[in-house]
Coordinates of C-alpha atoms and ligand atoms in Angstrom, one line a residue:
X1 CA -0.2 0.2 0.2
X2 CA 1.5 3.5 -0.8
X3 CA 0.7 5.6 2.6
X4 CA 3.2 1.8 3.6
X5 CA 6.3 2.9 0.8
X6 CA 5.9 6.5 2.2
X7 CA 6.5 5.7 5.3
X8 CA 9.3 3.5 5.1
X9 CA 10.8 6.4 3.4
X10 CA 10.1 8.0 5.5
X11 CA 11.8 5.8 7.8
X12 CA 14.8 6.3 5.8
X13 CA 15.5 9.6 6.3
X14 CA 14.4 10.2 9.8
X15 CA 17.8 10.6 11.9
X16 CA 18.8 12.4 7.9
X17 CA 16.5 15.3 6.6
X18 CA 13.6 16.7 9.4
X19 CA 11.6 17.7 6.1
X20 CA 11.8 15.3 4.4
X21 CA 10.4 12.6 7.1
X22 CA 8.2 15.3 8.4
X23 CA 6.6 15.6 4.4
X24 CA 6.6 12.1 4.4
X25 CA 5.2 11.2 7.0
X26 CA 2.7 13.8 6.6
X27 CA 2.1 12.8 2.8
X28 CA 1.4 8.6 3.9
X29 CA -1.6 10.3 6.8
X30 CA -3.2 12.2 3.8
X31 CA -3.0 9.3 1.8
X32 CA -4.7 7.9 4.1
X33 CA -7.3 10.0 4.6
X34 CA -7.7 10.1 0.6
X35 CA -6.5 13.8 1.3
X36 CA -5.1 15.2 -2.3
X37 CA -1.7 13.2 -1.9
X38 CA -4.2 10.1 -3.3
X39 CA -4.6 12.6 -6.8
X40 CA -1.4 13.8 -6.4
X41 CA 0.0 9.6 -6.4
X42 CA -2.3 8.4 -9.2
X43 CA -1.1 6.0 -10.9
X44 CA 1.1 5.2 -8.2
X45 CA -0.7 2.7 -6.2
X46 CA 0.7 -0.3 -7.2
X47 CA 4.9 1.0 -7.1
X48 CA 6.7 -1.1 -5.9
X49 CA 9.1 -0.7 -2.8
X50 CA 11.9 -0.3 -5.4
X51 CA 10.1 3.0 -7.1
X52 CA 10.2 4.6 -3.8
X53 CA 7.2 6.3 -5.1
X54 CA 7.8 8.3 -2.0
X55 CA 11.2 10.3 -2.1
X56 CA 9.5 10.8 -6.1
X57 CA 7.1 12.4 -3.8
X58 CA 9.2 14.7 -2.6
X59 CA 11.4 15.4 -5.4
X60 CA 7.8 16.3 -7.2
X61 CA 7.7 18.8 -5.1
X62 CA 11.3 20.0 -4.3
X63 CA 11.4 20.8 -7.8
X64 CA 8.1 22.8 -8.0
X65 CA 10.5 25.3 -5.2
X66 CA 14.0 25.1 -7.1
X67 CA 12.2 26.2 -10.5
X68 CA 10.5 28.7 -8.3
X69 CA 7.3 28.5 -8.8
X70 CA 6.1 27.8 -4.9
X71 CA 7.3 30.5 -2.8
X72 CA 5.2 29.8 0.1
X73 CA 6.9 26.6 0.2
X74 CA 10.5 27.1 -0.2
X75 CA 10.6 29.1 2.3
X76 CA 10.7 26.2 4.1
X77 CA 13.9 25.0 1.9
X78 CA 17.8 26.1 2.5
X79 CA 18.0 25.1 -1.0
X80 CA 16.2 28.3 -2.0
X81 CA 17.2 30.2 0.7
X82 CA 14.8 29.2 3.6
X83 CA 14.0 27.4 6.6
X84 CA 12.4 24.5 7.7
X85 CA 9.9 25.2 10.5
X86 CA 8.1 21.3 10.9
X87 CA 4.6 22.4 12.4
X88 CA 4.1 24.5 9.4
X89 CA 5.4 22.7 6.6
X90 CA 3.1 20.4 5.9
X91 CA 0.0 23.4 5.7
X92 CA 2.0 25.2 3.4
X93 CA 3.1 22.5 0.9
X94 CA -0.9 21.1 1.1
X95 CA -1.3 24.9 -0.8
X96 CA 0.9 23.9 -3.3
X97 CA 0.1 20.1 -3.8
X98 CA -3.6 21.7 -3.7
X99 CA -2.4 24.6 -6.8
X100 CA 0.1 22.4 -9.2
X101 CA -2.3 18.5 -8.4
X102 CA -1.6 18.1 -12.6
X103 CA 2.1 19.1 -13.1
X104 CA 2.9 17.5 -9.4
X105 CA 1.5 13.9 -10.7
X106 CA 3.4 14.8 -14.1
X107 CA 6.7 15.1 -12.2
X108 CA 5.6 12.1 -10.3
X109 CA 4.8 10.2 -13.1
X110 CA 7.7 10.0 -15.4
X111 CA 10.3 10.4 -13.3
X112 CA 12.8 7.8 -11.6
X113 CA 14.9 8.6 -9.1
X114 CA 18.3 9.2 -10.0
X115 CA 21.0 10.5 -8.1
X116 CA 25.0 11.2 -8.5
X117 CA 27.0 12.4 -5.6
X118 CA 30.4 14.5 -6.6
X119 CA 31.6 12.8 -2.7
X120 CA 32.8 9.7 -4.3
X121 CA 35.6 11.2 -7.1
X122 CA 37.5 11.4 -3.3
X123 CA 37.8 7.8 -3.0
X124 CA 38.4 7.8 -6.4
X125 CA 41.0 10.1 -7.1
X126 CA 42.7 8.3 -4.5
X127 CA 42.2 5.1 -5.7
X128 CA 43.5 6.3 -10.0
X129 CA 46.1 7.8 -8.4
X130 CA 47.1 4.4 -5.9
X131 CA 46.3 2.1 -9.3
X132 CA 48.6 4.8 -11.5
X133 CA 52.1 4.3 -9.3
X134 CA 51.1 0.1 -8.5
X135 CA 50.8 -0.3 -13.0
X136 CA 53.8 2.0 -13.2
X137 CA 56.1 0.2 -11.3
X138 CA 55.1 -3.7 -12.4
X139 CA 55.8 -2.1 -16.0
X140 CA 59.1 -0.5 -14.8
X141 CA 58.0 2.8 -15.3
X142 CA 60.2 6.3 -13.7
X143 CA 56.6 8.2 -14.5
X144 CA 52.7 7.1 -13.1
X145 CA 50.5 5.8 -16.5
X146 CA 48.2 8.6 -17.6
X147 CA 44.9 6.9 -17.4
X148 CA 42.1 6.0 -19.6
X149 CA 38.5 6.0 -17.3
X150 CA 35.6 4.4 -18.5
X151 CA 32.5 4.4 -15.8
X152 CA 29.4 2.1 -16.1
X153 CA 26.6 3.6 -14.3
X154 CA 27.8 7.4 -14.6
X155 CA 24.6 8.8 -14.6
X156 CA 25.2 12.7 -15.1
X157 CA 29.0 12.2 -15.8
X158 CA 29.9 14.3 -12.3
X159 CA 33.2 11.5 -11.7
X160 CA 34.6 11.4 -14.9
X161 CA 35.8 14.7 -13.3
X162 CA 39.0 13.7 -10.5
X163 CA 41.2 15.3 -12.1
X164 CA 39.7 18.7 -11.7
X165 CA 38.6 18.6 -8.4
X166 CA 40.8 20.3 -4.9
X167 CA 40.4 17.7 -2.2
X168 CA 41.0 19.3 1.2
X169 CA 42.4 16.7 4.2
X170 CA 43.3 18.1 7.3
X171 CA 45.3 21.1 6.1
X172 CA 46.6 19.5 3.1
X173 CA 45.1 19.5 -0.7
X174 CA 45.8 17.5 -3.4
X175 CA 44.7 17.4 -7.3
X176 CA 44.1 20.4 -8.7
X177 CA 44.1 23.6 -6.7
X178 CA 42.7 26.0 -9.0
X179 CA 39.3 24.0 -9.2
X180 CA 36.3 26.0 -7.8
X181 CA 35.6 22.5 -6.6
X182 CA 36.8 22.0 -3.5
X183 CA 35.8 18.4 -2.1
X184 CA 36.9 18.3 1.5
X185 CA 37.1 14.1 1.6
X186 CA 36.8 13.3 5.3
X187 CA 40.3 10.9 5.1
X188 CA 41.5 9.2 8.2
X189 CA 45.3 8.3 7.5
X190 CA 45.9 8.2 3.1
X191 CA 46.9 6.8 -0.3
X192 CA 49.9 5.3 0.2
X193 CA 51.2 6.8 -3.0
X194 CA 52.0 10.4 -4.0
X195 CA 49.0 12.7 -4.4
X196 CA 51.6 15.8 -5.4
X197 CA 51.6 13.3 -9.2
X198 CA 49.4 15.5 -11.6
X199 CA 46.7 12.9 -12.1
X200 CA 46.4 13.0 -15.8
X201 CA 42.9 11.7 -18.0
X202 CA 43.8 11.1 -21.5
X203 CA 39.9 9.8 -22.3
X204 CA 36.5 9.6 -19.7
X205 CA 33.7 7.8 -20.9
X206 CA 30.2 7.1 -19.5
X207 CA 27.9 4.6 -19.8
X208 CA 24.5 4.5 -17.9
X209 CA 20.7 3.2 -17.9
X210 CA 19.0 6.0 -18.2
X211 CA 21.9 9.1 -18.5
X212 CA 21.6 13.0 -17.0
X213 CA 22.4 15.7 -19.6
X214 CA 23.8 18.1 -17.1
X215 CA 24.2 20.2 -20.5
X216 CA 20.1 21.1 -19.8
X217 CA 18.5 23.0 -17.1
X218 CA 16.6 19.9 -16.5
X219 CA 19.4 17.7 -16.0
X220 CA 20.2 19.6 -13.4
X221 CA 17.1 19.6 -12.2
X222 CA 16.5 16.5 -12.1
X223 CA 19.7 15.6 -9.9
X224 CA 19.3 18.8 -7.4
X225 CA 15.9 17.5 -6.9
X226 CA 16.5 14.3 -4.8
X227 CA 18.8 16.1 -2.9
X228 CA 16.7 16.5 0.6
X229 CA 17.2 19.6 1.0
X230 CA 18.5 20.2 4.3
X231 CA 21.8 17.9 3.6
X232 CA 23.4 21.5 1.8
X233 CA 26.8 19.8 2.6
X234 CA 25.3 17.7 -0.2
X235 CA 23.4 20.1 -2.2
X236 CA 26.3 22.4 -2.4
X237 CA 28.8 19.3 -3.6
X238 CA 26.4 18.6 -5.6
X239 CA 26.3 22.4 -7.3
X240 CA 29.9 22.5 -7.5
X241 CA 30.4 19.9 -9.6
X242 CA 27.7 20.6 -12.2
X243 CA 28.9 24.2 -12.6
X244 CA 33.0 21.8 -13.3
X245 CA 30.8 20.2 -15.8
X246 CA 29.3 22.8 -18.0
X247 CA 33.2 23.4 -18.0
X248 CA 34.6 20.4 -18.7
X249 CA 31.7 18.7 -20.1
X250 CA 31.6 14.8 -20.7
X251 CA 28.7 12.9 -22.3
X252 CA 27.2 10.2 -21.6
X253 CA 26.0 7.0 -23.8
X254 CA 22.7 5.8 -23.0
X255 CA 23.2 2.0 -23.1
X256 CA 23.3 -1.0 -20.3
X257 CA 27.0 -2.4 -18.7
X258 CA 27.8 -5.1 -20.9
X259 CA 28.1 -3.4 -23.8
X260 CA 29.2 -0.6 -23.7
X261 CA 31.7 -2.1 -22.2
X262 CA 32.9 -4.6 -25.0
X263 CA 32.6 -2.0 -26.8
X264 CA 35.7 0.2 -25.4
X265 CA 36.9 -2.6 -24.9
X266 CA 37.8 -3.7 -27.8
X267 CA 41.0 -2.2 -28.3
X268 CA 43.6 -2.4 -26.0
X269 CA 45.7 1.5 -25.9
X270 CA 49.7 1.1 -25.0
X271 CA 51.4 3.7 -22.6
X272 CA 47.6 4.7 -21.0
X273 CA 46.3 2.5 -17.6
X274 CA 43.4 1.9 -18.6
X275 CA 40.5 2.1 -15.3
X276 CA 37.2 1.1 -15.5
X277 CA 35.3 1.7 -12.5
X278 CA 31.6 1.8 -10.9
X279 CA 30.3 3.5 -7.7
X280 CA 27.0 2.0 -5.9
X281 CA 25.7 0.5 -9.3
X282 CA 26.0 -3.3 -8.4
X283 CA 23.8 -3.7 -6.8
X284 CA 21.0 -2.8 -9.7
X285 CA 22.6 -4.6 -12.3
X286 CA 21.0 -8.0 -12.7
X287 CA 22.8 -10.8 -12.6
X288 CA 22.9 -12.2 -16.2
X289 CA 24.3 -8.4 -17.2
X290 CA 26.6 -9.1 -13.9
X291 CA 27.8 -12.2 -15.3
X292 CA 28.0 -10.6 -18.8
X293 CA 30.4 -8.4 -17.9
X294 CA 32.6 -10.1 -15.2
X295 CA 33.4 -12.2 -18.6
X296 CA 33.7 -9.8 -21.1
X297 CA 36.6 -8.1 -18.2
X298 CA 37.9 -11.7 -18.0
X299 CA 38.9 -10.9 -21.5
X300 CA 40.0 -8.0 -21.7
X301 CA 42.1 -8.4 -18.4
X302 CA 43.8 -12.0 -20.2
X303 CA 45.0 -8.9 -23.6
X304 CA 46.4 -6.9 -20.9
X305 CA 50.5 -5.8 -21.1
X306 CA 52.9 -4.3 -18.6
X307 CA 52.6 -1.8 -21.1
X308 CA 48.5 -1.2 -21.8
X309 CA 47.2 -2.2 -17.6
X310 CA 44.0 -2.5 -17.1
X311 CA 42.5 -1.5 -14.0
X312 CA 39.0 -2.7 -12.1
X313 CA 38.4 0.1 -9.2
X314 CA 34.9 -0.2 -7.2
X315 CA 33.6 1.9 -4.8
X316 CA 30.3 -0.3 -3.5
X317 CA 29.1 -2.0 -0.6
X318 CA 30.1 -4.6 0.7
X319 CA 29.8 -6.8 3.1
X320 CA 33.3 -7.2 5.7
X321 CA 34.1 -10.0 6.9
X322 CA 34.7 -9.0 10.2
X323 CA 31.3 -8.6 11.5
X324 CA 29.3 -9.3 8.4
X325 CA 27.7 -5.7 7.6
X326 CA 27.8 -4.0 5.0
X327 CA 30.6 -1.1 4.1
X328 CA 31.5 1.0 1.3
X329 CA 34.6 -0.6 -0.2
X330 CA 37.2 1.1 -2.5
X331 CA 38.3 -2.2 -4.2
X332 CA 41.5 -2.5 -6.6
X333 CA 42.7 -5.0 -9.4
X334 CA 45.4 -4.8 -11.5
X335 CA 46.0 -6.5 -14.8
X336 CA 48.1 -8.3 -15.9
X337 CA 49.9 -7.9 -12.1
X338 CA 47.3 -9.8 -10.5
X339 CA 47.8 -7.4 -8.1
X340 CA 43.8 -7.1 -5.9
X341 CA 43.7 -4.7 -2.9
X342 CA 40.5 -3.4 -1.2
X343 CA 42.3 0.1 -0.2
X344 CA 39.8 1.4 2.5
X345 CA 36.4 1.9 3.1
X346 CA 33.7 5.4 4.5
X347 CA 30.5 6.7 3.6
X348 CA 27.8 5.7 0.9
X349 CA 29.5 9.8 -0.3
X350 CA 32.2 8.7 -0.8
X351 CA 33.2 11.1 2.4
X352 CA 34.5 10.2 5.2
X353 CA 36.8 8.1 3.3
X354 CA 39.5 5.6 5.8
X355 CA 42.6 5.0 4.0
X356 CA 43.2 1.6 5.3
X357 CA 44.8 -1.3 2.6
X358 CA 44.6 -4.8 2.7
X359 CA 45.0 -7.6 0.7
X360 CA 41.4 -8.8 -1.6
X361 CA 40.8 -11.7 -2.7
Ligands
LIG1 C1 22.6 5.1 -7.5 S1 23.5 6.0 -8.7 C2 24.8 5.8 -9.0 C3 25.8 6.8 -10.2 C4 26.9 6.7 -9.7 N1 27.8 5.9 -10.1 C5 27.6 8.1 -8.4 O1 28.1 7.4 -8.1 O2 27.3 8.8 -8.2 C6 22.8 3.8 -10.1 C7 23.1 4.5 -11.5 O3 23.2 3.1 -11.9 C8 22.6 3.1 -13.4 N2 22.6 1.1 -13.9 C9 21.7 0.6 -13.4 N3 22.2 -0.1 -14.0 C10 22.6 -0.2 -15.8 C11 23.1 -1.0 -15.5 N4 22.8 -2.3 -16.0 N5 24.6 -0.3 -17.4 C12 23.9 1.4 -16.9 N6 23.5 1.9 -15.9 C13 23.3 1.3 -15.0 C14 21.9 3.8 -13.0 O4 20.6 4.1 -13.9 C15 21.8 4.5 -12.0 O5 22.6 5.7 -12.6

């Protein structure tokens, strides 16, 4: 039942976003009583949990706020310069639900929840630095390899510019110090390689089942609307990454991971480290596509040479051996050397992150 799915989503954000939590709990109550939320959600009555109808509802309201169409509600949204008043939030939301029922229903109906988290650039940056140094060492090169970065499940492609970001860790800044995007890494420890090395990305490409075109206002609003509006730090990170994407566009191709990867990996490239990267994607990939992806990677790994090496770098939730709990882990495999490391683990959004390299079997 829809109201239960709203309450389920509300539980998920209770400790993270009082604003979204209040909206979802109130909307669930309104659904039970057959109020205006029922009309906004018409057509979504039989949605499954995975379609997260509550978050689509909250995203649709947020989108109207960001478009500047509902000032009476925007006053509660920090992303629009407001401050939440949880006692009056739902009354103001009700006004919007009544005045914009059709637009909201169309938004809920036409959008899938989609995110692209630029905080994950921080583990990516450290992982790439580690990979280029290790691969160079194995090849007997004095300098690190330049990188060809291939991202599966890239969403809006906001993690295809890891070399264009300034990474702050304590009183140190790594990466591109002139970047308008300064990312607080929240690192505990550090990758055990020279981070002052200039990471060079000679080619970047990404694919996604549903790519978001962040060169358009519609694409930027789409990703922005799914940020919980009282998580201002995530909002600022996303806006900085969107601004950077404007200066340095990288299109994301619409394709399923395996077919795209097979095409990209068909030709090994010499004097370049090819890195296949994915973050928080694996759980959405079908078993058939997972098997195909593994086979394509194994095939490319068999063709890797010291001067045309291949790396798999992933940031995904995995059950930890130690306590059986899920953690977001950064894993690295390198071919032809066979090096396999768990570089560390961290928060789901990539920050904070603890560097703690261990063998990974
Ligand atoms: C939670 S988002 C993560 C996006 C991005 N990797 C990040 O870390 O911000 C998961 C993304 O994976 C994409 N996706 C899921 N299955 C896929 C597949 N088989 N091939 C390509 N993309 C896929 C979704 O469309 C979505 O954009």
